[in-house]
Every structure is written in structure tokens, then in C-alpha cells.
């Protein structure tokens, strides 16, 4: 059941429990729906653009996230103080925290997202795999449930076959994952993976999954109202560094129309089977050698890369999230959603790729964003703004659309050439080189390709 069904009244004022570009994105969508917005800010974000553009702003604590953006009590107090009826968590921080969703509901507020029960169920990768099995959605061969001992893992590995991934049952972002090639490595790495998972997510549970070394990472965007769901096609997310996405595109250049239809239908089937409410993303690995896809996990929130889906479908995902949370049934039918053209997104981070991606907080002295047809920039950066050292280093997302993939690549190259950013290091040079690479032009890559390409680029070989 959708949390919105418990709301005491419609959302007239929305608190955005986040910062940066996603806070701005939600504030803008709320305003377009006639909702007043409340920004929250830490000591480090007093002059943030979201604070300037929101209808109201409430200070919630010190710079460190545990004392501000991860502080449930401070966020609920800010909602009470401002008179907000709903809370949008954005992505990251508390967006996939079931206890936070429960606390919001207990306070009589609308949590813009799925119920705490669904967050808990689908956020646990082992439980999500079981849900996929029940819905008839294929998963990567692996263990069912959390492993209790190394000996149990060794026994399971003999049936699955090596190489394997040890994966944290909770959490995400590529953390808590270790690849092992044999039994000796499994015995050595499993206790380390359990300790890493416990430290990162407060849950040391792990499971095993067959490792697909040449797979693509493809995800399907869905919207649901607790009864019915639709998909908005897929995104190609294989270009990753240390399992963190660098560049995404939609649609995937690897899928045929027939395979796309099967993949997206499976995502809708699973979303409806669990009664999903809101915007969510189902992530898959696609094994090109076998032509098969496997569900791996679900993100029960809006994704960083959601804009490329918006520009190929014309659907404002954040507005739809707010409508659903406010009690409206899903407005879209599957036949209403068409895919047009191709889109790419480059994530611009305050990191130096020539120094092992060392973060570079500081003051942005100058910025010039690109423009023109088919160009969108989602960012909280302005000349003179401070990039604090306490949070994720994302500065901006540069999104382009064009009629087909080759033209979208050319448009992105042009937009990157126009972009200027001074005062802090950034990944701009990396994106300029990547967009011009033969690998990207050919669309022939997998989840390991970017790191190989980057080693050559850093050494001046590409």
C-alpha cells in the first residue's frame, strides 16, 4: 500500500530532505504543481542555491551529514516548524531508509516514495531476488537468503560455479562487493565482505552471485501507484568506475526491440507483484554472449540519471512522484509512453581524474553552462558558490537529447566544449575525451570497459 493513503490532507507544502541539484529539481517540480517548498540546510549549505530558490528554508544542524541530512529528528522538526505536509527524500542520505519512511508516516506526514515495507523488502538484495523469482523475473544464479557461515558459502559456490561475487544484502552504490575466483579466495574474502557490509550499512549479511565479467549494466525506470505500474524504457549504465556511474545513456545501444520489450515487461511485472508506489528503478545485468538479462536489485527512489529518461519520453518523473504521493492514481497508461531519440548524461564531479579522482572542494570562481537545442543542465553551482568537503562531489549533470545516438554524441561533444568551470578540479576533461572515444561511438563496452579505457587515457594512450 502506498504511504500516501495515510495522509491527513493533500500536500500544500513540501519539505525537501536533501541538498544540491536534486533538492533544486524537487523544488522546481513542486512549484509547478502549486506546492510551496521548504529547503533544509546544514552549516555548510547556508548559501546553497536550493536555499535561495525555495519558498522557505530551515537550518537543521552542523555540516557533517550525520548531524544534518541524516538526522531524522532534525528533519521532522523542520517539517513541523514549517507546517509541511509531505517530505521528499531525493536520492542518497535517507531516501532508501525504511526507518525514516516509518518515522515520517508516524508523524502524520506523506513520504514521497514507497512504503517502509517495500523499501525494506526491495532494499534487501536477497529478499528482492526472492520477489523476482516469485514474479517470474530471471536473476543471476546465486544463493537464496543471507549466508550463515563460510562453509555454507563454499558448499553453495560449488553448485553455482566460479567466478563469484560476494555481495552485501543491504546497501548499494557498489559497496560491499568482492569478486572471488576460487574456494581459497572465498574463504579469505567472505569475512572481510561481512565486516565491510556491517560498517557501511549496519548489516553484515552477504550472499553469493555468479560473476559475469563481460556484462552490461542496464536499468528500467518504472512508475507505480500501488496497484498498477508502467515502464519508461531503459538506461544504459555500464560506463562505471569502481561501480560508480560516470556516463549514462538512453536507450541502450545493445538491445533489440524484442529484447527491450521483454526486459521492460519483466520490470513492470515485478513492480506490480510487490505493489510498488512511486518512482523506482530495477537494475539488470545483460549478458551479451548469451543474449540474456538478469535482475540484480531495485532502487526505491528517484535516480541520479533520471533526466535522460525524461527527455526521451517527455514525462516529468518528479512531478509524477509528487502526484502519486498526493493520492492521485497513476495517470499514464503504457500505450501513452513512447520513446523518441537518444539522450546522454555526463556526471560532472569536483574530482581530479589525473590524481586518482581526489576530491577538490573549494570556491567556484567561474562557470559557463552550455545551451542550445536539446541541452539541459541540472546543477546547484553558480559563480562564487562553495563546494563543501562533506558530501558527494557531484557538481552538475549535463544532459543532451537528439534524434538519434550519433547526433546525440555530437551534441554532447559540442556542449562539453562550451562548458567552462574554474576554481575547483573537475572531471570535465575526462568527459571530453570519453565522448570522443571510438569505444563510446561504437557502443561496444561493458562494466569493465571504462576503467581499462581510463588507464590508457591517464597515460596519454587514448
CSV table of C-alpha atoms in Angstrom, one decimal:
chain,number,residue,atom,x,y,z
A,1,UNK,CA,0.0,0.0,0.0
A,2,UNK,CA,1.2,3.5,-0.8
A,3,UNK,CA,2.2,5.6,2.2
A,4,UNK,CA,0.2,8.5,0.7
A,5,UNK,CA,-3.0,6.6,1.6
A,6,UNK,CA,-2.4,7.5,5.2
A,7,UNK,CA,-2.1,11.3,4.5
A,8,UNK,CA,-4.3,13.5,6.6
A,9,UNK,CA,-4.6,16.1,3.7
A,10,UNK,CA,-3.2,16.9,0.4
A,11,UNK,CA,0.3,18.2,0.2
A,12,UNK,CA,0.3,22.0,0.1
A,13,UNK,CA,3.8,22.4,1.4
A,14,UNK,CA,6.7,20.0,0.7
A,15,UNK,CA,9.9,19.7,2.7
A,16,UNK,CA,12.9,18.5,0.6
A,17,UNK,CA,15.1,16.4,2.8
A,18,UNK,CA,18.2,16.7,0.7
A,19,UNK,CA,20.7,19.2,-0.8
A,20,UNK,CA,22.4,20.0,-4.1
A,21,UNK,CA,20.9,19.6,-7.6
A,22,UNK,CA,18.3,17.0,-6.5
A,23,UNK,CA,16.9,19.5,-4.0
A,24,UNK,CA,16.6,22.1,-6.7
A,25,UNK,CA,15.0,19.5,-9.0
A,26,UNK,CA,12.3,18.7,-6.5
A,27,UNK,CA,11.7,22.3,-5.5
A,28,UNK,CA,11.0,23.2,-9.2
A,29,UNK,CA,8.6,20.3,-9.7
A,30,UNK,CA,6.7,21.2,-6.5
A,31,UNK,CA,6.3,24.8,-7.6
A,32,UNK,CA,4.9,23.7,-10.9
A,33,UNK,CA,2.2,21.7,-9.1
A,34,UNK,CA,1.3,24.6,-6.9
A,35,UNK,CA,3.1,23.2,-3.8
A,36,UNK,CA,5.2,25.5,-1.6
A,37,UNK,CA,8.7,24.2,-0.9
A,38,UNK,CA,10.8,24.1,2.2
A,39,UNK,CA,14.6,23.6,1.8
A,40,UNK,CA,16.7,22.3,4.7
A,41,UNK,CA,20.4,23.2,5.1
A,42,UNK,CA,23.4,22.5,7.2
A,43,UNK,CA,26.1,25.0,8.3
A,44,UNK,CA,27.9,24.2,5.1
A,45,UNK,CA,25.0,25.0,2.8
A,46,UNK,CA,23.7,28.3,4.1
A,47,UNK,CA,24.2,29.9,0.7
A,48,UNK,CA,23.1,27.0,-1.4
A,49,UNK,CA,21.0,27.6,-4.5
A,50,UNK,CA,18.2,25.4,-3.2
A,51,UNK,CA,18.0,27.6,0.0
A,52,UNK,CA,17.7,30.7,-2.2
A,53,UNK,CA,15.1,29.3,-4.5
A,54,UNK,CA,12.8,27.5,-2.0
A,55,UNK,CA,9.8,29.3,-0.6
A,56,UNK,CA,11.2,28.7,2.9
A,57,UNK,CA,14.4,27.3,4.4
A,58,UNK,CA,15.2,25.7,7.8
A,59,UNK,CA,18.6,25.2,9.3
A,60,UNK,CA,19.0,21.6,10.5
A,61,UNK,CA,22.4,21.3,12.0
A,62,UNK,CA,26.2,21.1,11.6
A,63,UNK,CA,28.0,20.4,8.3
A,64,UNK,CA,28.5,16.7,8.9
A,65,UNK,CA,25.7,14.7,7.3
A,66,UNK,CA,25.0,12.7,10.5
A,67,UNK,CA,24.2,15.9,12.3
A,68,UNK,CA,22.0,17.3,9.5
A,69,UNK,CA,20.8,15.5,6.4
A,70,UNK,CA,20.9,12.1,8.1
A,71,UNK,CA,19.3,13.4,11.3
A,72,UNK,CA,15.7,12.2,11.3
A,73,UNK,CA,14.7,14.2,14.4
A,74,UNK,CA,16.0,17.4,12.9
A,75,UNK,CA,14.2,16.8,9.6
A,76,UNK,CA,10.9,16.0,11.3
A,77,UNK,CA,11.3,19.1,13.5
A,78,UNK,CA,11.9,21.2,10.4
A,79,UNK,CA,8.7,19.8,8.8
A,80,UNK,CA,6.7,20.5,12.0
A,81,UNK,CA,8.2,24.0,12.3
A,82,UNK,CA,7.4,24.9,8.6
A,83,UNK,CA,4.0,23.2,8.5
A,84,UNK,CA,4.9,20.9,5.7
A,85,UNK,CA,2.5,18.0,4.9
A,86,UNK,CA,5.0,15.9,2.9
A,87,UNK,CA,8.7,15.1,2.7
A,88,UNK,CA,10.6,14.2,-0.5
A,89,UNK,CA,13.9,12.5,0.3
A,90,UNK,CA,15.6,12.9,-3.1
A,91,UNK,CA,18.4,10.3,-3.6
A,92,UNK,CA,21.1,9.3,-1.2
A,93,UNK,CA,21.0,10.2,2.5
A,94,UNK,CA,17.7,8.8,3.9
A,95,UNK,CA,16.0,8.1,0.6
A,96,UNK,CA,16.0,4.4,1.0
A,97,UNK,CA,15.9,4.2,4.7
A,98,UNK,CA,12.8,2.3,5.8
A,99,UNK,CA,13.0,3.6,9.4
A,100,UNK,CA,12.9,7.2,8.1
A,101,UNK,CA,9.9,6.4,6.0
A,102,UNK,CA,8.2,4.9,9.0
A,103,UNK,CA,9.1,8.0,11.1
A,104,UNK,CA,7.6,10.3,8.5
A,105,UNK,CA,4.4,8.3,8.4
A,106,UNK,CA,4.2,8.1,12.2
A,107,UNK,CA,4.5,11.9,12.3
A,108,UNK,CA,1.3,12.1,10.1
A,109,UNK,CA,3.3,13.2,7.0
A,110,UNK,CA,3.4,11.9,3.5
A,111,UNK,CA,6.6,10.2,2.5
A,112,UNK,CA,7.2,10.7,-1.2
A,113,UNK,CA,8.1,7.2,-2.2
A,114,UNK,CA,7.1,3.6,-1.5
A,115,UNK,CA,6.1,2.3,1.9
A,116,UNK,CA,8.6,1.4,4.5
A,117,UNK,CA,7.8,-2.3,4.0
A,118,UNK,CA,8.6,-2.1,0.3
A,119,UNK,CA,11.8,-0.2,0.9
A,120,UNK,CA,12.9,-2.8,3.4
A,121,UNK,CA,11.9,-5.7,1.2
A,122,UNK,CA,13.4,-4.4,-2.1
A,123,UNK,CA,16.4,-2.8,-0.4
A,124,UNK,CA,17.5,-6.2,0.9
A,125,UNK,CA,19.0,-7.7,-2.2
A,126,UNK,CA,18.4,-11.3,-1.1
A,127,UNK,CA,14.7,-10.5,-0.4
A,128,UNK,CA,14.5,-8.7,-3.8
A,129,UNK,CA,15.8,-11.8,-5.5
A,130,UNK,CA,13.1,-13.9,-3.9
A,131,UNK,CA,10.5,-11.4,-5.0
A,132,UNK,CA,11.8,-11.6,-8.6
A,133,UNK,CA,11.7,-15.4,-8.5
A,134,UNK,CA,8.1,-15.3,-7.4
A,135,UNK,CA,7.2,-12.8,-10.2
A,136,UNK,CA,9.0,-15.0,-12.8
A,137,UNK,CA,11.8,-12.5,-13.4
A,138,UNK,CA,15.2,-14.0,-14.1
A,139,UNK,CA,18.0,-13.4,-11.7
A,140,UNK,CA,21.7,-14.2,-11.8
A,141,UNK,CA,22.4,-17.7,-10.4
A,142,UNK,CA,23.3,-17.4,-6.8
A,143,UNK,CA,22.3,-18.2,-3.2
A,144,UNK,CA,18.8,-17.6,-1.8
A,145,UNK,CA,18.8,-15.6,1.5
A,146,UNK,CA,21.7,-14.5,3.7
A,147,UNK,CA,24.6,-16.9,4.2
A,148,UNK,CA,25.2,-18.0,7.8
A,149,UNK,CA,28.8,-19.3,7.5
A,150,UNK,CA,31.8,-19.6,5.3
A,151,UNK,CA,31.3,-23.4,5.0
A,152,UNK,CA,27.7,-22.8,3.8
A,153,UNK,CA,29.1,-20.3,1.2
A,154,UNK,CA,31.7,-22.8,0.0
A,155,UNK,CA,29.1,-25.5,-0.5
A,156,UNK,CA,26.8,-23.1,-2.4
A,157,UNK,CA,29.7,-22.0,-4.6
A,158,UNK,CA,30.4,-25.5,-5.8
A,159,UNK,CA,26.9,-25.6,-7.2
A,160,UNK,CA,26.9,-22.1,-8.7
A,161,UNK,CA,30.4,-22.2,-10.1
A,162,UNK,CA,33.3,-19.6,-10.1
A,163,UNK,CA,34.0,-16.7,-10.5
A,164,UNK,CA,31.6,-15.4,-7.9
A,165,UNK,CA,30.7,-12.1,-6.3
A,166,UNK,CA,30.2,-11.8,-2.6
A,167,UNK,CA,27.5,-9.1,-2.2
A,168,UNK,CA,26.1,-7.2,0.8
A,169,UNK,CA,22.4,-8.0,1.3
A,170,UNK,CA,21.8,-4.4,2.3
A,171,UNK,CA,23.0,-1.1,0.9
A,172,UNK,CA,24.2,-0.2,-2.6
A,173,UNK,CA,26.5,2.1,-4.6
A,174,UNK,CA,28.8,-0.8,-5.4
A,175,UNK,CA,30.0,-1.1,-1.8
A,176,UNK,CA,30.3,-4.5,0.0
A,177,UNK,CA,31.1,-6.4,-3.2
A,178,UNK,CA,34.1,-8.7,-3.7
A,179,UNK,CA,34.9,-10.9,-6.6
A,180,UNK,CA,36.5,-14.3,-5.9
A,181,UNK,CA,37.9,-16.9,-8.4
A,182,UNK,CA,38.2,-20.0,-6.2
A,183,UNK,CA,37.5,-21.5,-2.8
A,184,UNK,CA,40.6,-20.1,-1.1
A,185,UNK,CA,39.7,-16.6,-2.1
A,186,UNK,CA,36.1,-17.1,-0.9
A,187,UNK,CA,37.2,-18.3,2.5
A,188,UNK,CA,39.5,-15.3,2.8
A,189,UNK,CA,37.2,-12.6,1.4
A,190,UNK,CA,33.9,-13.5,2.9
A,191,UNK,CA,34.7,-12.4,6.5
A,192,UNK,CA,36.1,-9.1,5.0
A,193,UNK,CA,33.0,-8.6,3.0
A,194,UNK,CA,30.8,-9.2,6.0
A,195,UNK,CA,32.8,-6.7,8.1
A,196,UNK,CA,32.6,-4.1,5.3
A,197,UNK,CA,28.9,-4.5,4.9
A,198,UNK,CA,28.4,-4.2,8.6
A,199,UNK,CA,30.4,-1.0,8.8
A,200,UNK,CA,28.8,0.6,5.7
A,201,UNK,CA,25.2,-0.4,6.2
A,202,UNK,CA,24.8,-1.7,9.8
A,203,UNK,CA,24.1,-5.2,8.4
A,204,UNK,CA,26.8,-7.8,7.8
A,205,UNK,CA,24.6,-10.1,5.7
A,206,UNK,CA,26.0,-11.3,2.4
A,207,UNK,CA,25.0,-13.7,-0.4
A,208,UNK,CA,26.7,-15.1,-3.5
A,209,UNK,CA,26.1,-14.4,-7.1
A,210,UNK,CA,27.7,-15.6,-10.3
A,211,UNK,CA,30.1,-13.1,-11.7
A,212,UNK,CA,29.5,-12.1,-15.3
A,213,UNK,CA,32.8,-10.4,-16.4
A,214,UNK,CA,31.5,-9.0,-19.7
A,215,UNK,CA,28.0,-7.9,-18.7
A,216,UNK,CA,26.3,-4.6,-19.3
A,217,UNK,CA,24.5,-2.8,-16.5
A,218,UNK,CA,21.0,-1.8,-17.7
A,219,UNK,CA,18.2,-0.4,-15.6
A,220,UNK,CA,14.5,0.1,-16.2
A,221,UNK,CA,12.6,3.1,-14.9
A,222,UNK,CA,9.1,2.4,-13.6
A,223,UNK,CA,6.2,4.4,-12.0
A,224,UNK,CA,3.6,2.7,-9.9
A,225,UNK,CA,0.6,3.7,-7.7
A,226,UNK,CA,0.5,0.5,-5.6
A,227,UNK,CA,-2.0,-1.2,-8.0
A,228,UNK,CA,-0.6,-0.6,-11.5
A,229,UNK,CA,2.8,0.1,-12.9
A,230,UNK,CA,4.3,1.3,-16.2
A,231,UNK,CA,7.8,1.4,-17.5
A,232,UNK,CA,9.6,4.3,-19.2
A,233,UNK,CA,12.1,2.2,-21.1
A,234,UNK,CA,15.7,1.5,-20.1
A,235,UNK,CA,19.0,3.3,-19.4
A,236,UNK,CA,22.5,2.1,-20.3
A,237,UNK,CA,24.7,2.5,-17.2
A,238,UNK,CA,27.7,0.3,-17.9
A,239,UNK,CA,30.3,3.0,-18.0
A,240,UNK,CA,31.4,2.9,-14.4
A,241,UNK,CA,34.5,3.5,-12.3
A,242,UNK,CA,34.6,1.3,-9.2
A,243,UNK,CA,30.9,0.6,-9.7
A,244,UNK,CA,30.1,4.3,-9.7
A,245,UNK,CA,28.4,5.6,-12.9
A,246,UNK,CA,30.2,8.2,-15.0
A,247,UNK,CA,28.1,8.5,-18.1
A,248,UNK,CA,24.6,7.1,-18.9
A,249,UNK,CA,22.5,7.0,-22.0
A,250,UNK,CA,19.0,6.0,-23.1
A,251,UNK,CA,18.1,3.8,-24.8
A,252,UNK,CA,20.8,1.2,-24.5
A,253,UNK,CA,22.6,0.6,-27.9
A,254,UNK,CA,22.8,-3.1,-27.0
A,255,UNK,CA,19.2,-4.1,-27.0
A,256,UNK,CA,17.0,-5.2,-29.9
A,257,UNK,CA,13.3,-4.0,-29.9
A,258,UNK,CA,12.3,-7.6,-28.9
A,259,UNK,CA,14.7,-7.8,-26.0
A,260,UNK,CA,13.8,-4.3,-24.8
A,261,UNK,CA,10.1,-5.4,-24.7
A,262,UNK,CA,10.9,-8.5,-22.7
A,263,UNK,CA,13.2,-6.6,-20.3
A,264,UNK,CA,10.8,-3.8,-19.6
A,265,UNK,CA,7.8,-6.1,-19.3
A,266,UNK,CA,9.7,-8.0,-16.6
A,267,UNK,CA,10.3,-4.8,-14.7
A,268,UNK,CA,6.5,-3.9,-14.7
A,269,UNK,CA,5.7,-7.5,-13.7
A,270,UNK,CA,8.0,-7.3,-10.6
A,271,UNK,CA,6.8,-3.7,-9.7
A,272,UNK,CA,3.2,-4.8,-9.8
A,273,UNK,CA,3.9,-8.0,-7.9
A,274,UNK,CA,5.3,-6.1,-4.9
A,275,UNK,CA,2.6,-3.3,-5.1
A,276,UNK,CA,5.2,-0.6,-5.8
A,277,UNK,CA,4.2,3.0,-5.3
A,278,UNK,CA,6.2,6.0,-6.7
A,279,UNK,CA,9.3,6.1,-9.0
A,280,UNK,CA,11.7,3.2,-8.9
A,281,UNK,CA,14.4,1.6,-10.9
A,282,UNK,CA,15.0,-2.1,-11.5
A,283,UNK,CA,18.7,-2.9,-12.3
A,284,UNK,CA,19.8,-5.8,-14.5
A,285,UNK,CA,22.9,-7.3,-15.9
A,286,UNK,CA,22.7,-8.1,-19.6
A,287,UNK,CA,25.0,-11.0,-20.8
A,288,UNK,CA,25.5,-10.2,-24.5
A,289,UNK,CA,27.3,-13.5,-25.1
A,290,UNK,CA,24.1,-15.4,-24.1
A,291,UNK,CA,21.6,-12.7,-25.0
A,292,UNK,CA,20.0,-12.9,-21.5
A,293,UNK,CA,19.2,-10.4,-18.8
A,294,UNK,CA,19.2,-10.9,-15.0
A,295,UNK,CA,17.6,-8.8,-12.3
A,296,UNK,CA,20.0,-7.8,-9.6
A,297,UNK,CA,18.4,-5.2,-7.4
A,298,UNK,CA,15.9,-2.3,-7.1
A,299,UNK,CA,16.4,1.3,-6.2
A,300,UNK,CA,13.3,2.5,-4.4
A,301,UNK,CA,13.8,6.2,-5.1
A,302,UNK,CA,14.5,8.6,-8.0
A,303,UNK,CA,17.8,8.0,-9.7
A,304,UNK,CA,20.6,10.5,-10.4
A,305,UNK,CA,20.3,9.7,-14.1
A,306,UNK,CA,16.5,10.1,-14.3
A,307,UNK,CA,16.8,13.1,-16.7
A,308,UNK,CA,17.7,11.0,-19.7
A,309,UNK,CA,14.5,9.1,-19.3
A,310,UNK,CA,12.6,12.3,-19.0
A,311,UNK,CA,14.0,13.7,-22.3
A,312,UNK,CA,13.3,10.6,-24.4
A,313,UNK,CA,9.8,10.1,-23.1
A,314,UNK,CA,8.6,13.6,-22.3
A,315,UNK,CA,7.5,12.5,-18.8
A,316,UNK,CA,8.4,14.6,-15.7
A,317,UNK,CA,9.2,11.8,-13.3
A,318,UNK,CA,9.5,14.0,-10.2
A,319,UNK,CA,6.1,15.6,-10.8
A,320,UNK,CA,4.6,12.2,-11.3
A,321,UNK,CA,6.1,11.1,-8.0
A,322,UNK,CA,4.5,14.0,-6.2
A,323,UNK,CA,1.1,13.4,-7.8
A,324,UNK,CA,1.2,9.8,-6.8
A,325,UNK,CA,2.3,10.6,-3.2
A,326,UNK,CA,-0.6,13.2,-3.1
A,327,UNK,CA,-3.1,10.4,-3.6
A,328,UNK,CA,-3.6,10.5,-7.4
A,329,UNK,CA,-3.8,7.2,-9.3
A,330,UNK,CA,-1.1,6.7,-11.9
A,331,UNK,CA,-2.2,8.9,-14.9
A,332,UNK,CA,-0.1,7.1,-17.5
A,333,UNK,CA,-1.0,4.1,-19.5
A,334,UNK,CA,1.7,2.0,-21.1
A,335,UNK,CA,0.5,2.8,-24.6
A,336,UNK,CA,0.8,6.5,-23.8
A,337,UNK,CA,4.5,6.3,-23.3
A,338,UNK,CA,6.7,6.5,-26.4
A,339,UNK,CA,10.4,6.7,-26.8
A,340,UNK,CA,11.9,9.2,-29.1
A,341,UNK,CA,15.5,9.9,-30.0
A,342,UNK,CA,18.5,9.3,-27.8
A,343,UNK,CA,19.9,11.0,-24.7
A,344,UNK,CA,23.2,11.1,-22.8
A,345,UNK,CA,24.2,12.3,-19.3
A,346,UNK,CA,27.7,13.2,-18.1
A,347,UNK,CA,28.2,13.5,-14.4
A,348,UNK,CA,30.5,16.4,-13.6
A,349,UNK,CA,32.2,15.9,-10.3
A,350,UNK,CA,34.6,18.0,-8.3
A,351,UNK,CA,37.4,15.4,-8.6
A,352,UNK,CA,40.7,15.3,-10.3
A,353,UNK,CA,40.9,12.2,-12.6
A,354,UNK,CA,44.6,12.7,-13.0
A,355,UNK,CA,45.1,12.3,-9.3
A,356,UNK,CA,43.1,9.1,-8.7
A,357,UNK,CA,39.9,11.2,-8.6
A,358,UNK,CA,40.9,13.1,-5.5
A,359,UNK,CA,38.0,15.3,-4.4
A,360,UNK,CA,38.5,19.0,-4.8
A,361,UNK,CA,36.3,21.2,-2.6
A,362,UNK,CA,36.7,25.0,-2.8
A,363,UNK,CA,35.1,28.0,-4.4
A,364,UNK,CA,33.8,28.0,-8.0
A,365,UNK,CA,35.2,31.2,-9.4
A,366,UNK,CA,33.7,31.0,-12.9
A,367,UNK,CA,31.1,28.8,-14.6
A,368,UNK,CA,29.6,29.0,-18.1
A,369,UNK,CA,26.9,26.4,-18.9
A,370,UNK,CA,26.3,25.3,-22.4
A,371,UNK,CA,22.9,25.9,-24.1
A,372,UNK,CA,21.1,25.5,-27.4
A,373,UNK,CA,18.5,22.9,-28.5
A,374,UNK,CA,18.4,19.6,-26.7
A,375,UNK,CA,20.8,20.7,-23.9
A,376,UNK,CA,19.8,20.6,-20.2
A,377,UNK,CA,22.0,21.2,-17.1
A,378,UNK,CA,20.9,20.1,-13.6
A,379,UNK,CA,23.2,21.8,-11.1
A,380,UNK,CA,23.5,23.8,-7.9
A,381,UNK,CA,26.6,25.5,-9.0
A,382,UNK,CA,27.0,29.3,-9.5
A,383,UNK,CA,30.0,31.7,-9.6
A,384,UNK,CA,31.2,32.2,-6.1
A,385,UNK,CA,29.5,29.2,-4.6
A,386,UNK,CA,31.3,27.0,-2.1
A,387,UNK,CA,31.8,23.3,-2.9
A,388,UNK,CA,32.0,21.8,0.7
A,389,UNK,CA,34.1,18.7,1.5
A,390,UNK,CA,31.4,16.9,3.5
A,391,UNK,CA,29.2,15.5,0.8
A,392,UNK,CA,29.1,13.8,-2.6
A,393,UNK,CA,31.3,15.7,-5.1
A,394,UNK,CA,28.6,15.9,-7.9
A,395,UNK,CA,28.6,19.4,-9.3
A,396,UNK,CA,26.3,19.1,-12.3
A,397,UNK,CA,24.6,16.7,-14.7
A,398,UNK,CA,24.9,17.7,-18.4
A,399,UNK,CA,22.1,16.1,-20.4
A,400,UNK,CA,21.6,16.2,-24.1
A,401,UNK,CA,19.0,14.8,-26.5
A,402,UNK,CA,18.9,14.4,-30.2
A,403,UNK,CA,17.1,12.5,-32.9
A,404,UNK,CA,19.5,9.5,-32.8
A,405,UNK,CA,22.6,8.3,-31.0
A,406,UNK,CA,25.2,9.7,-33.4
A,407,UNK,CA,23.7,13.1,-33.3
A,408,UNK,CA,23.3,13.0,-29.5
A,409,UNK,CA,27.1,12.2,-29.2
A,410,UNK,CA,27.9,15.1,-31.5
A,411,UNK,CA,25.6,17.4,-29.5
A,412,UNK,CA,27.3,16.3,-26.2
A,413,UNK,CA,30.7,16.9,-27.6
A,414,UNK,CA,29.6,20.4,-28.6
A,415,UNK,CA,28.1,21.1,-25.2
A,416,UNK,CA,31.2,19.9,-23.3
A,417,UNK,CA,33.3,22.2,-25.4
A,418,UNK,CA,31.1,25.1,-24.4
A,419,UNK,CA,31.2,24.3,-20.7
A,420,UNK,CA,33.7,26.3,-18.6
A,421,UNK,CA,34.3,25.7,-14.9
A,422,UNK,CA,37.1,27.3,-12.8
A,423,UNK,CA,38.1,27.3,-9.2
A,424,UNK,CA,37.8,23.6,-8.4
A,425,UNK,CA,39.1,20.5,-10.2
A,426,UNK,CA,36.5,18.6,-12.2
A,427,UNK,CA,36.0,15.6,-14.5
A,428,UNK,CA,35.3,17.8,-17.5
A,429,UNK,CA,38.5,16.8,-19.4
A,430,UNK,CA,37.7,13.1,-18.9
A,431,UNK,CA,34.2,13.6,-20.3
A,432,UNK,CA,35.5,15.4,-23.3
A,433,UNK,CA,37.9,12.6,-24.1
A,434,UNK,CA,35.4,9.9,-23.4
A,435,UNK,CA,32.7,11.4,-25.7
A,436,UNK,CA,35.3,11.4,-28.5
A,437,UNK,CA,36.4,7.8,-27.9
A,438,UNK,CA,35.9,5.1,-30.6
A,439,UNK,CA,34.7,2.8,-27.8
A,440,UNK,CA,31.7,5.1,-27.0
A,441,UNK,CA,31.0,5.8,-30.6
A,442,UNK,CA,30.8,2.1,-31.4
A,443,UNK,CA,28.6,1.4,-28.3
A,444,UNK,CA,30.7,-1.6,-27.6
A,445,UNK,CA,31.5,-1.7,-23.9
A,446,UNK,CA,30.7,-3.5,-20.6
A,447,UNK,CA,31.0,-2.7,-16.9
A,448,UNK,CA,34.8,-3.1,-17.0
A,449,UNK,CA,35.5,-1.2,-20.2
A,450,UNK,CA,35.7,2.3,-18.7
A,451,UNK,CA,38.4,1.5,-16.2
A,452,UNK,CA,40.5,0.0,-18.9
A,453,UNK,CA,40.0,3.0,-21.2
A,454,UNK,CA,40.8,5.4,-18.3
A,455,UNK,CA,44.1,3.8,-17.6
A,456,UNK,CA,45.1,4.4,-21.2
A,457,UNK,CA,43.8,7.9,-21.1
A,458,UNK,CA,45.6,8.8,-17.9
A,459,UNK,CA,48.8,7.5,-19.5
A,460,UNK,CA,48.2,9.5,-22.7
A,461,UNK,CA,47.5,6.5,-24.8
A,462,UNK,CA,43.9,7.4,-25.8
